[in-house]
CSV table of N, CA and C in Angstrom, one decimal:
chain,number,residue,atom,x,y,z
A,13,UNK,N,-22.1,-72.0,5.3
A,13,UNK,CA,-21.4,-70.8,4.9
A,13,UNK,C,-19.9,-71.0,5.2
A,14,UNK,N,-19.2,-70.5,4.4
A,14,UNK,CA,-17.7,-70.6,4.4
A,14,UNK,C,-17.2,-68.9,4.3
A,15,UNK,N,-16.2,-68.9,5.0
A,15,UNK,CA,-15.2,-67.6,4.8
A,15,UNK,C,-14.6,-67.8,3.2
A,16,UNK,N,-14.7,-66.3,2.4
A,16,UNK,CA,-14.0,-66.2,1.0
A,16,UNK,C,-12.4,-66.1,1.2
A,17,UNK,N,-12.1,-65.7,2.2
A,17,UNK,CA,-10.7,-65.3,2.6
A,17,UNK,C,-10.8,-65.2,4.0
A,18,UNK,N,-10.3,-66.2,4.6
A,18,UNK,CA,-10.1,-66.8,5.7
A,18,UNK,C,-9.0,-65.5,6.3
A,19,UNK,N,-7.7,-65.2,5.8
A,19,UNK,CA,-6.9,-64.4,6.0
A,19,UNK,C,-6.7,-62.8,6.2
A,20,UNK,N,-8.1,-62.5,5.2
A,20,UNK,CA,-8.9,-61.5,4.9
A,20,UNK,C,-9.4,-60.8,5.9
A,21,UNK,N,-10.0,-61.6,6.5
A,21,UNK,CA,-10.6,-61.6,8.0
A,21,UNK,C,-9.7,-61.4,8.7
A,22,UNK,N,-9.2,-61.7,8.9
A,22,UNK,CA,-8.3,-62.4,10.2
A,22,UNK,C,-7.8,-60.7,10.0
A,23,UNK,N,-7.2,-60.1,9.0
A,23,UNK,CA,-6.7,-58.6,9.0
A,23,UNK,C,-7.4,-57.6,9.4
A,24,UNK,N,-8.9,-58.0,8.7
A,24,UNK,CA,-9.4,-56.6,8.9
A,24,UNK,C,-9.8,-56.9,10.9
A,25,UNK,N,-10.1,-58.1,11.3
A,25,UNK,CA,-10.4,-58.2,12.8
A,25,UNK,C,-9.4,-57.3,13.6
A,26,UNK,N,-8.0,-57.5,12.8
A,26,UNK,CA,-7.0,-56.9,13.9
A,26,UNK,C,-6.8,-55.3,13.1
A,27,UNK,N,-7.4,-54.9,11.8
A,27,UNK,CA,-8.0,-53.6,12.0
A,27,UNK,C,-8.6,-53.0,12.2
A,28,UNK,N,-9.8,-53.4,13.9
A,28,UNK,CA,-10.6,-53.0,14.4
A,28,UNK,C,-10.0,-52.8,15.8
A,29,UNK,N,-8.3,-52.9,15.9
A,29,UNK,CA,-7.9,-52.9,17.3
A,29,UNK,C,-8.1,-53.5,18.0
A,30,UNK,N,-8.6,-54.4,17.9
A,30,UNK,CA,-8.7,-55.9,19.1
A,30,UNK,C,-8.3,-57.0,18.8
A,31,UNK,N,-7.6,-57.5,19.7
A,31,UNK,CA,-7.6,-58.9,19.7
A,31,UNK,C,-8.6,-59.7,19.2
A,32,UNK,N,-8.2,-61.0,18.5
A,32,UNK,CA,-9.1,-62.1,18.5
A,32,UNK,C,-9.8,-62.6,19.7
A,33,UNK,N,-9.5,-62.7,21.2
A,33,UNK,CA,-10.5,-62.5,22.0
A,33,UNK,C,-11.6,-61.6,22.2
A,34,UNK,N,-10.7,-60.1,21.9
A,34,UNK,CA,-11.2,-59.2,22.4
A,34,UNK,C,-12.5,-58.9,21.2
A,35,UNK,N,-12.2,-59.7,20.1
A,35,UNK,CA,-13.5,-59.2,19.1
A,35,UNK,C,-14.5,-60.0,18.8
A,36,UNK,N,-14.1,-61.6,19.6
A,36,UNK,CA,-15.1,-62.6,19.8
A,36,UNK,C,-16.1,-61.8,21.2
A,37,UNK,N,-15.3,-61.0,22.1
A,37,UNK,CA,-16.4,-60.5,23.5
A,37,UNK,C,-16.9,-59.5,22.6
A,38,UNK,N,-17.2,-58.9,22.0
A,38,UNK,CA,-17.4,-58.1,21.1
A,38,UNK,C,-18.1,-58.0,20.8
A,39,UNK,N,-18.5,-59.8,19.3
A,39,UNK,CA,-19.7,-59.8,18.8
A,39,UNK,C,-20.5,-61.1,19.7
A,40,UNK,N,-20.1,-61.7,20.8
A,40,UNK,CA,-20.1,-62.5,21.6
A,40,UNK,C,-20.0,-64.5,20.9
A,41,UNK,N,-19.3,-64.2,20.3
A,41,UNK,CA,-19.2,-65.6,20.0
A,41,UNK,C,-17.6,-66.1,20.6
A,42,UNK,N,-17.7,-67.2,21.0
A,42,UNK,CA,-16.7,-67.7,22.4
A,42,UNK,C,-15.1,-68.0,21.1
A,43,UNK,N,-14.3,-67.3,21.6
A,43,UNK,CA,-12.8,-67.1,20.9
A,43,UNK,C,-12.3,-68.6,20.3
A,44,UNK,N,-12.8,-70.1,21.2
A,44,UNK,CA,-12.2,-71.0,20.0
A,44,UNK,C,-12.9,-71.2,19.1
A,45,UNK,N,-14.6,-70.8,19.2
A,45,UNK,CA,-14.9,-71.0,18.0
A,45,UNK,C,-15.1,-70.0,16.8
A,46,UNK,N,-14.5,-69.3,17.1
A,46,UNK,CA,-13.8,-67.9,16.2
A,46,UNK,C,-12.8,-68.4,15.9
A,47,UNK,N,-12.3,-68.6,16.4
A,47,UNK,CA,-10.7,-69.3,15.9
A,47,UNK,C,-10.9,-70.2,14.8
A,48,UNK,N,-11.6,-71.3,15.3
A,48,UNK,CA,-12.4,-72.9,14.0
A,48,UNK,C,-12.5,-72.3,13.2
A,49,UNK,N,-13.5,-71.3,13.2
A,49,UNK,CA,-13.9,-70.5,11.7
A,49,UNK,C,-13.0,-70.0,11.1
A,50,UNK,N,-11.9,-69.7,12.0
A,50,UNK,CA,-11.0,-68.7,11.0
A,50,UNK,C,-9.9,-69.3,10.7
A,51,UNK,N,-9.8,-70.5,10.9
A,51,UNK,CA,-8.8,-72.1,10.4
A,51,UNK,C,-9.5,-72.5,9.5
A,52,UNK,N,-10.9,-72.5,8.8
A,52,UNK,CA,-11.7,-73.2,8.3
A,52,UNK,C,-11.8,-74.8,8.7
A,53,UNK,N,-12.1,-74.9,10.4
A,53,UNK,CA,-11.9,-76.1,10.6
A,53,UNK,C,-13.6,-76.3,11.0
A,54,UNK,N,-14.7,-75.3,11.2
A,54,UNK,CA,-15.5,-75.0,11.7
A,54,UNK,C,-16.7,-73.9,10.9
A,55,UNK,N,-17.3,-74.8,10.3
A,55,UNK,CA,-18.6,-73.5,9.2
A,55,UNK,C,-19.3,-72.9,10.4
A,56,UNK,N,-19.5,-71.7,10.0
A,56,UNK,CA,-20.1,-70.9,11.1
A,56,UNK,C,-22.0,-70.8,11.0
A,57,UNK,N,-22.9,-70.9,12.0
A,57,UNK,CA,-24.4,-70.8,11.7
A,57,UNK,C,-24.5,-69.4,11.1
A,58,UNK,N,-25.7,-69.3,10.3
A,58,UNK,CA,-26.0,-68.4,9.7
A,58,UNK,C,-26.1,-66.9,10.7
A,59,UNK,N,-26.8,-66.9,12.2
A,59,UNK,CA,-26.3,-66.0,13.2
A,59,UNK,C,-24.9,-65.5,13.4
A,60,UNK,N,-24.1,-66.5,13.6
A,60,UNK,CA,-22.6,-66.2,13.7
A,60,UNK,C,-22.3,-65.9,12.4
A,61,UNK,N,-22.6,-65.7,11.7
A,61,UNK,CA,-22.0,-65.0,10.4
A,61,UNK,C,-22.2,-63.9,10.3
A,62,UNK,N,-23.5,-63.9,10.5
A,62,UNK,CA,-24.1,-61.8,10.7
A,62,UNK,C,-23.0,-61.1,12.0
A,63,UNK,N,-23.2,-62.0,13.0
A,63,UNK,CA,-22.4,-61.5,14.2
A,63,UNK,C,-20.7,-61.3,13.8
A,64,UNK,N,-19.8,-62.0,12.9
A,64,UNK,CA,-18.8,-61.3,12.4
A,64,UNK,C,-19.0,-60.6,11.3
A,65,UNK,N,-19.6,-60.6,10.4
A,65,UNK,CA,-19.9,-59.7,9.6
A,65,UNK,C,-20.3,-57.9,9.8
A,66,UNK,N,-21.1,-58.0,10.8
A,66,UNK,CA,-21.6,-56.7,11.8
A,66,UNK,C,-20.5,-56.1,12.5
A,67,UNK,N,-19.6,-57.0,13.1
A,67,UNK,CA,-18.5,-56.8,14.2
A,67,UNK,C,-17.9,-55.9,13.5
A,68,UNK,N,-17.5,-56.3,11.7
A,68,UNK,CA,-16.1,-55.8,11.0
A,68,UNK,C,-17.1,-54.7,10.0
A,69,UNK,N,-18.4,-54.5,10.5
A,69,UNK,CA,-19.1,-53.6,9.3
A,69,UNK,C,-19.4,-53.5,8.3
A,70,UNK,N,-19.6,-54.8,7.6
A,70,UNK,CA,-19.4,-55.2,6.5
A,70,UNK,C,-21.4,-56.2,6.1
A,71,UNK,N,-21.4,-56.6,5.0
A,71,UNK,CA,-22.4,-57.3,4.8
A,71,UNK,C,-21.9,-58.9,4.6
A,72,UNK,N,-23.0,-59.8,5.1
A,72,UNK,CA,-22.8,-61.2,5.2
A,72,UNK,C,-21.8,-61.3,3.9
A,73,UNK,N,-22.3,-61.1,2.5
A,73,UNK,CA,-22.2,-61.2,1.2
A,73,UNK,C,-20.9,-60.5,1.1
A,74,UNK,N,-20.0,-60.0,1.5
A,74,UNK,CA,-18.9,-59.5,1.6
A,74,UNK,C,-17.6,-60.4,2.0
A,75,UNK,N,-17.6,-61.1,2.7
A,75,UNK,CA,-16.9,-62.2,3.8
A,75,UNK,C,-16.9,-63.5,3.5
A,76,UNK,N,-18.5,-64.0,3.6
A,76,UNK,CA,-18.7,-65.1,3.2
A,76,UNK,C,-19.2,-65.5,1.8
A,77,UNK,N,-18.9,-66.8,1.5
A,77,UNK,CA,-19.7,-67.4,0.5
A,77,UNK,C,-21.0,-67.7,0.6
A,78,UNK,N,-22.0,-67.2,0.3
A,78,UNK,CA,-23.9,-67.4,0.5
A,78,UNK,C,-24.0,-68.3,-1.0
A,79,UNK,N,-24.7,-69.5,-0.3
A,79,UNK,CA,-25.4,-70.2,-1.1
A,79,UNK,C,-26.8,-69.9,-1.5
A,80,UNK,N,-27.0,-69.6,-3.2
A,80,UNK,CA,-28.7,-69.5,-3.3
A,80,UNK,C,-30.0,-71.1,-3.3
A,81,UNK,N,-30.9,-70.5,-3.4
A,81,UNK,CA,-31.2,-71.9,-3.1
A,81,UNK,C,-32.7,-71.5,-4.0
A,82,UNK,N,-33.0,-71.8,-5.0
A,82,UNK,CA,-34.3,-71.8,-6.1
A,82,UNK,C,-35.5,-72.5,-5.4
A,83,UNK,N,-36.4,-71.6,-4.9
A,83,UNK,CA,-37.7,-72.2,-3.8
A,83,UNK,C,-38.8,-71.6,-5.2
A,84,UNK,N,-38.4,-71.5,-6.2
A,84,UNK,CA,-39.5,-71.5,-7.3
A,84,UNK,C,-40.2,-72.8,-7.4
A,85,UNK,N,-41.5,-72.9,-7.8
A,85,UNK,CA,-42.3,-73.9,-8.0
A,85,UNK,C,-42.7,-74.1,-9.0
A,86,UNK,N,-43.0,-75.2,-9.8
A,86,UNK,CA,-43.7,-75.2,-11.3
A,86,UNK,C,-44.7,-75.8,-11.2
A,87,UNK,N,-45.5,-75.0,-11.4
A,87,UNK,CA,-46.7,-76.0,-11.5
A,87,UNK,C,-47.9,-75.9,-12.9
């Protein structure tokens, strides 16, 4: 998963009144690897994605880019 707007983010986090530390203790994921993600230096696991996504109130599908994946069968 990748951030749609890396910058995006990064705005609405500081329009929830907190710091970038203060909103990694928040949704508990550790401030430099909130940071990676928000440099896009660092894809985040599918947990830490709900965990910022939740933090800023929003849905995964809002923020990030969700890959689908066709588990259809033919038989």
């Amino acid at each position: 998963m990748e951030l749609k707007n890396r910058r995006e983010v990064r705005i609405l986090i500081a329009k929830t009144g907190k710091s970038l530390r203060g909103f990694s203790l928040m949704i508990g994921v550790s401030q430099p690897y909130l940071s990676q993600i928000l440099s896009g230096k660092q894809k985040p696991s599918a947990t830490v994605a709900y965990k910022i996504a939740k933090g800023l109130n929003l849905d995964i599908e809002d923020i990030f880019l969700t890959r689908m994946i066709d588990i259809t069968v033919n038989v």
